[in-house]
Coordinates of C-alpha atoms and ligand atoms in Angstrom, one line a residue:
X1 CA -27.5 87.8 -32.5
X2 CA -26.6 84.8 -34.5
X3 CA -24.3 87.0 -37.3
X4 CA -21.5 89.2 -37.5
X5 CA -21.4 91.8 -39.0
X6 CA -18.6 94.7 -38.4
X7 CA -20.6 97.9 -38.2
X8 CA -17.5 100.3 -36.8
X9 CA -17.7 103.8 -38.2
X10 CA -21.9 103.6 -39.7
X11 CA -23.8 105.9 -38.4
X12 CA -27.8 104.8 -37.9
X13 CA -30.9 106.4 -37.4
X14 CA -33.9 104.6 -36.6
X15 CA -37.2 105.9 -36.3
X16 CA -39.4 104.2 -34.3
X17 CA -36.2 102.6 -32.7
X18 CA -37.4 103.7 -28.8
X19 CA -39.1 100.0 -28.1
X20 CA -40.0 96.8 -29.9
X21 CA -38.9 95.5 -32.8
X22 CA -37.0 98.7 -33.8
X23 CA -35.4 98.6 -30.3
X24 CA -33.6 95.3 -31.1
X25 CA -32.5 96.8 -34.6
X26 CA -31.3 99.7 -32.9
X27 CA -29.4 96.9 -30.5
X28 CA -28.2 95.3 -32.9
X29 CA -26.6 97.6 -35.5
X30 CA -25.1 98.6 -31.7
X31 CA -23.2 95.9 -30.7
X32 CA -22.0 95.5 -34.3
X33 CA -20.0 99.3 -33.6
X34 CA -22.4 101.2 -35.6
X35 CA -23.1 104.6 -34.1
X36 CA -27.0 104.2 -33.5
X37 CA -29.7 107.5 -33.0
X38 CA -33.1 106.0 -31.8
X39 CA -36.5 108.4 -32.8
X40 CA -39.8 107.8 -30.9
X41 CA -42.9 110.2 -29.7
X42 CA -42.1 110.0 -25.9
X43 CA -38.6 111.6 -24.7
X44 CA -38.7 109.4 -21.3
X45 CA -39.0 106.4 -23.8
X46 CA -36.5 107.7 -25.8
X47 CA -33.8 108.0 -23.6
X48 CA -34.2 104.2 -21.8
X49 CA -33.7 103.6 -25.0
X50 CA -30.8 105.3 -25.0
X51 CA -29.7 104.1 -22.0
X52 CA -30.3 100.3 -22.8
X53 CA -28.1 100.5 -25.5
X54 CA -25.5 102.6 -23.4
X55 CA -25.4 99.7 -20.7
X56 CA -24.7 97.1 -23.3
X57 CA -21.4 99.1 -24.4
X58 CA -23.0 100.5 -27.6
X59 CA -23.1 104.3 -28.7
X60 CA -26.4 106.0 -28.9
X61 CA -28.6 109.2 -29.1
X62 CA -31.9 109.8 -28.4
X63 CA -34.4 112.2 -30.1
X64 CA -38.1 112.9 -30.0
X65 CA -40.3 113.3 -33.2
X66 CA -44.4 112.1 -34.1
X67 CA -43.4 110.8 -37.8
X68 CA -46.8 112.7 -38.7
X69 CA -44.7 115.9 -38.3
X70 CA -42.6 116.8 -41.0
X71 CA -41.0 119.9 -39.5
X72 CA -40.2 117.7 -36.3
X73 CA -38.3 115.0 -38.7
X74 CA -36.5 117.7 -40.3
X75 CA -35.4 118.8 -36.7
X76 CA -34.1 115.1 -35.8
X77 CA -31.9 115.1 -38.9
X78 CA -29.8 117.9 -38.2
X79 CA -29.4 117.0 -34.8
X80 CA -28.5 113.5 -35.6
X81 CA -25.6 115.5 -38.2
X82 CA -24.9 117.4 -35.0
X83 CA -24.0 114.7 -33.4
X84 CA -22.8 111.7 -35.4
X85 CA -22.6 112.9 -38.8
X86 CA -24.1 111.6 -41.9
X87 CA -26.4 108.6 -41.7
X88 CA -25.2 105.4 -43.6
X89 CA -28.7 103.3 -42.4
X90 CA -31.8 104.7 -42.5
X91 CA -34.5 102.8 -40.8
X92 CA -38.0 104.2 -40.9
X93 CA -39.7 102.4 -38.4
X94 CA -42.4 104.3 -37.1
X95 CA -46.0 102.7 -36.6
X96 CA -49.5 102.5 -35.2
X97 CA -52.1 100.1 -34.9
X98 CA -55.7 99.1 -33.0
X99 CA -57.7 96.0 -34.1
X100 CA -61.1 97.9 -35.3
X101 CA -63.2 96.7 -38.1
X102 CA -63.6 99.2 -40.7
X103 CA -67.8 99.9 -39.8
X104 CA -66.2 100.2 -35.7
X105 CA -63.8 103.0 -37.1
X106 CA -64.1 106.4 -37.7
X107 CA -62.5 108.2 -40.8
X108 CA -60.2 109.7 -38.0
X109 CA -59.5 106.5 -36.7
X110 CA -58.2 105.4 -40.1
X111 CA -56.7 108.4 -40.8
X112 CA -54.5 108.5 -37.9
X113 CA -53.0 105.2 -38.6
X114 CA -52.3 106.3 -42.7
X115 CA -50.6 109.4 -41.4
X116 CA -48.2 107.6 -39.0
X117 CA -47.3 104.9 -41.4
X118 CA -47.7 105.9 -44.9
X119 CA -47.3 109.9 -44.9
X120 CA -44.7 109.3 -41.9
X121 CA -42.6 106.9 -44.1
X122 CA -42.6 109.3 -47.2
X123 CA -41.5 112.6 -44.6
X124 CA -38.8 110.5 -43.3
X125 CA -37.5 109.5 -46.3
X126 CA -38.0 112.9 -48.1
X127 CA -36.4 114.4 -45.0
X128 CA -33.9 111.9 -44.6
X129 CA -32.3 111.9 -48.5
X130 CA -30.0 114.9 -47.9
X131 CA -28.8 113.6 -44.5
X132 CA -27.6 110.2 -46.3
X133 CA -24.5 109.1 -46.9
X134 CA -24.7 109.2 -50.8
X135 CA -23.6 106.9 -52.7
X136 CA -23.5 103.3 -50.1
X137 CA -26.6 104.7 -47.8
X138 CA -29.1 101.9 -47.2
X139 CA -32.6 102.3 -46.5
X140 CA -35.5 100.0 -44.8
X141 CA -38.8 100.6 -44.2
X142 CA -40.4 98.3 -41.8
X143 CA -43.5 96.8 -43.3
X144 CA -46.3 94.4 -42.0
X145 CA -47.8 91.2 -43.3
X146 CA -51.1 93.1 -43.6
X147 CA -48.9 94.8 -46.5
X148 CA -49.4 91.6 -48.3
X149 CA -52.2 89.6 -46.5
X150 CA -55.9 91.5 -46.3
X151 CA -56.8 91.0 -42.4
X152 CA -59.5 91.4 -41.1
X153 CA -60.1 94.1 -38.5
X154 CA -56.7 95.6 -40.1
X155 CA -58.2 97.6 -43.2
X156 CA -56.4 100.5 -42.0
X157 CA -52.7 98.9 -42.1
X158 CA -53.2 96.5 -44.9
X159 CA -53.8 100.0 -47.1
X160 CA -50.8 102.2 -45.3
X161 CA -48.8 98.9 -45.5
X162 CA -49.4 98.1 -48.8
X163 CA -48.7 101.9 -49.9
X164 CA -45.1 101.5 -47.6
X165 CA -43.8 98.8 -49.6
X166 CA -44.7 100.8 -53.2
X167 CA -42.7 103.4 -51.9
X168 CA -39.7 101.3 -51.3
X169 CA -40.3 100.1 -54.7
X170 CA -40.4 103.5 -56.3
X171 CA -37.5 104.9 -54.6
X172 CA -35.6 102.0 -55.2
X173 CA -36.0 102.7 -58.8
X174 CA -35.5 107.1 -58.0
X175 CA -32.5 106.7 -55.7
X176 CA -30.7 103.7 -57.3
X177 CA -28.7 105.5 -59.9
X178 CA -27.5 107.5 -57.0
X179 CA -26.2 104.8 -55.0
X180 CA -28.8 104.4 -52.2
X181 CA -30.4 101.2 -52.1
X182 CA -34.3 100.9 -50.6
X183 CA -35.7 97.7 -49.0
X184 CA -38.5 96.4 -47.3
X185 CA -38.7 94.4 -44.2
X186 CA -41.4 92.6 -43.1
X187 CA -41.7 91.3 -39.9
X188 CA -43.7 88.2 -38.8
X189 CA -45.4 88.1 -35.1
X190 CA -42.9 88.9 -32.7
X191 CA -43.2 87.6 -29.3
X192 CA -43.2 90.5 -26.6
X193 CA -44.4 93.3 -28.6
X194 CA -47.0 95.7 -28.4
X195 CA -48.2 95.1 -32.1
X196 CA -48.8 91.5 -31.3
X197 CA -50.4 92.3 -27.4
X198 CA -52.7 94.1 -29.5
X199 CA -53.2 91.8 -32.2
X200 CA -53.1 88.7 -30.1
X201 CA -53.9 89.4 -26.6
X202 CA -55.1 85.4 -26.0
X203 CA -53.3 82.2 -25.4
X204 CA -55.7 80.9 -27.5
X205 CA -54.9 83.8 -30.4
X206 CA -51.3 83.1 -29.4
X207 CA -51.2 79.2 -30.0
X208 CA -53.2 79.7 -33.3
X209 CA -50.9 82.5 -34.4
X210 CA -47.6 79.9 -33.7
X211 CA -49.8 76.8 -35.7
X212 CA -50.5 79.2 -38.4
X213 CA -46.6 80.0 -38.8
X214 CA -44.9 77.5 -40.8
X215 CA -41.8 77.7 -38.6
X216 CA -44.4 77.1 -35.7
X217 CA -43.3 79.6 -33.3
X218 CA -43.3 83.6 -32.8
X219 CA -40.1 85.1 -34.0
X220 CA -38.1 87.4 -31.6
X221 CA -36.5 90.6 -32.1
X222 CA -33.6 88.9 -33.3
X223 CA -34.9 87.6 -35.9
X224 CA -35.5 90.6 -37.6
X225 CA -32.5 92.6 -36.6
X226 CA -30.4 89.9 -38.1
X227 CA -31.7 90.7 -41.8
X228 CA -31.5 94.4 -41.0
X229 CA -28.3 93.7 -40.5
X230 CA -27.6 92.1 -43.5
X231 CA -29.7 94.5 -45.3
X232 CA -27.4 97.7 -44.5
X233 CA -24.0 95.7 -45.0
X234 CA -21.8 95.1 -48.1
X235 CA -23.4 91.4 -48.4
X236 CA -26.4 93.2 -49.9
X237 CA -24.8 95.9 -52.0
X238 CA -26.6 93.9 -55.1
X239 CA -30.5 94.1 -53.0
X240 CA -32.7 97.1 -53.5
X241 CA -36.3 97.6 -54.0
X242 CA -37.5 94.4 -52.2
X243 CA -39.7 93.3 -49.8
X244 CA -38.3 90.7 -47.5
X245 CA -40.7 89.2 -45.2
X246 CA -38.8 88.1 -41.6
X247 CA -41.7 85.9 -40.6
X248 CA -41.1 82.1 -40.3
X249 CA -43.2 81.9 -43.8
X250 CA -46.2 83.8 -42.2
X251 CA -46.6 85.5 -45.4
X252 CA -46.0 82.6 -47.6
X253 CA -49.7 80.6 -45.7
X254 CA -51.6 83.8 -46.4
X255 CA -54.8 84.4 -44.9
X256 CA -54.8 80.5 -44.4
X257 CA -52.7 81.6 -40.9
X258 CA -52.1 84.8 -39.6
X259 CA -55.5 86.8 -41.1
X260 CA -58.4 84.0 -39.6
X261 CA -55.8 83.9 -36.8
X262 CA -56.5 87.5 -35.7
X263 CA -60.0 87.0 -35.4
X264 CA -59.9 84.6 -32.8
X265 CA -60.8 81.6 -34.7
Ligands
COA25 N1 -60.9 101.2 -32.2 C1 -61.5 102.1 -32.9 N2 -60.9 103.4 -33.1 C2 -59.8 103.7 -32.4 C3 -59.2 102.8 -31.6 C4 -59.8 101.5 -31.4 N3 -59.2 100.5 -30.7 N4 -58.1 103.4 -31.0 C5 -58.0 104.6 -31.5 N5 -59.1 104.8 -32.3 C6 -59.4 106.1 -33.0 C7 -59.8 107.1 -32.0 O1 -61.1 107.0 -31.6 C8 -59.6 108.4 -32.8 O2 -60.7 108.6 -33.7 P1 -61.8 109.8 -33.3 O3 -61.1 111.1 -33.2 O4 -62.7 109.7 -34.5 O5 -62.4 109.3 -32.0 C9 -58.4 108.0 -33.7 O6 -58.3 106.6 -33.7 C10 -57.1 108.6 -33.2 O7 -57.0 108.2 -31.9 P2 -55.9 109.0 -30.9 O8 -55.7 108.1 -29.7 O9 -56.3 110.4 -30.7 O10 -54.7 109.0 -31.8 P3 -53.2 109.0 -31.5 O11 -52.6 109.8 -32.6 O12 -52.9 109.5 -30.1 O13 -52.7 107.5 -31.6 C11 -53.1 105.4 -32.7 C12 -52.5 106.8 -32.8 C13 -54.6 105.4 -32.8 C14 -52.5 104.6 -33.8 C15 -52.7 104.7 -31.3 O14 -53.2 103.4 -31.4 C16 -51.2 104.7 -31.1 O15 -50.7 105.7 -30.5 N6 -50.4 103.7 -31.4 C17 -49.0 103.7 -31.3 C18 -48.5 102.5 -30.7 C19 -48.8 101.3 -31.5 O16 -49.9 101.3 -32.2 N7 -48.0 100.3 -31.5 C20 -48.2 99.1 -32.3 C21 -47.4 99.2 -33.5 S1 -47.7 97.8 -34.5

């Protein structure tokens, strides 16, 4: 972490938070003193999770939910109240992803991947509202480049992505008269996550992925934790309704970069 930011008696919940890029949020908004609840499918995940965050000094809790469940998120939320209390940041993290093209997919296949991105983002934030901290809650969704750049093999999260960031948009505009601001952010390719394993599984994807970046190298965890940071603090009571890519200007060089980039070339 390269900024401070003095998180001491916020509560977070982060869905998705059990590895990845959510992980080092969930770290993050930890060693700033923010109470920090972490969300993910597997319960043996979920509570390393916990436990990594525990060794470093921070407070945590660990819960299980699929996103694709709505009753399951409703359960998360009252236990999260049961335990920490109302939740200042919400971050609704939760995704999935193969590299298929649309003809070597089935409508299952698609299906799956719009359930845990799109319809998982709207039941946690439909779940979440009553749960917030209202007014001064801050919401992010984490979004994708494919939100902004068609990708080839990645019809599937180019249209859930795309449909994530209009609903930070629209709730930004619902839930700003009542004090709750809604962002987007959008991170570039990490180094050392499963998203990019999947999406770049090559040294020669790899090197053609850091060429196509105009900062010329993968971003880390950090990198994206640190705008989530700013995100949910006071420095950005003025930001809602955006989306804010954390990329190294992957978005900015288009399908010139990162979309030819997945297909090997
Ligand atoms: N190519 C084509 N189709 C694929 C596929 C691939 N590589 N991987 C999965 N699918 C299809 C399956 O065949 C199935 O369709 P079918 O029933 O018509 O055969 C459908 O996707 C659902 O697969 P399943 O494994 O049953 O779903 P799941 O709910 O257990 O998993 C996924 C969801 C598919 C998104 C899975 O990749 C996943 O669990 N991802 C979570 C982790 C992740 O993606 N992390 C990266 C985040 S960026």
């Amino acid at each position: 972490m390269n900024v401070s930011f003095d998180y001491n008696g916020k509560n977070v919940l982060i869905f998705g938070g059990t590895s990845g890029i959510n992980l080092g949020i969930a770290e993050a908004y930890a060693a700033c003193g923010a109470i920090v609840g972490v969300v993910g499918r597997n319960a043996e995940k979920a509570e390393v999770a916990r436990e990594a965050i525990a060794a470093h000094g921070g407070k945590a809790f660990c819960y299980t939910a699929d996103v694709r469940d709505f009753e399951a998120v409703t359960e998360v939320y009252k236990a999260f109240v049961r335990d920490a209390d109302k939740i200042d940041i919400l971050v609704s993290g939760a995704a999935g992803n193969f590299p298929a093209p649309a003809l070597g997919m089935s409508p299952n296949g698609f299906k799956s991947v719009v359930e845990i991105d799109l319809l998982g983002t709207f039941h946690v934030l439909r779940a979440g509202f009553e749960y917030l901290n209202v007014p001064g809650a801050s919401v992010m969704n984490i979004s994708a480049p494919q939100a902004m750049i068609a990708m080839p093999l990645q019809s599937h999260v180019c249209a859930a992505k795309a449909g994530v960031d209009m609903i930070t948009r629209t709730l930004a505009i619902e839930w700003g008269p009542m004090g709750v601001r809604v962002n987007s952010v959008i991170p570039g390719p990490i180094d050392g996550t499963e998203g990019m394993a999947r999406l770049a599984p090559t040294q020669k994807m790899r090197d053609a992925v850091e060429k196509a970046v105009p900062l010329q190298r993968m971003g880390l965890p950090s990198d994206v934790a640190d705008v989530c940071l700013f995100l949910g603090s006071d420095a950005a009571r003025y930001v809602t309704g955006v989306i804010l890519p954390a990329d190294g200007g992957a978005v900015a060089a288009g399908s010139a970069g990162m979309g030819m980039s997945s297909m090997g070339h």
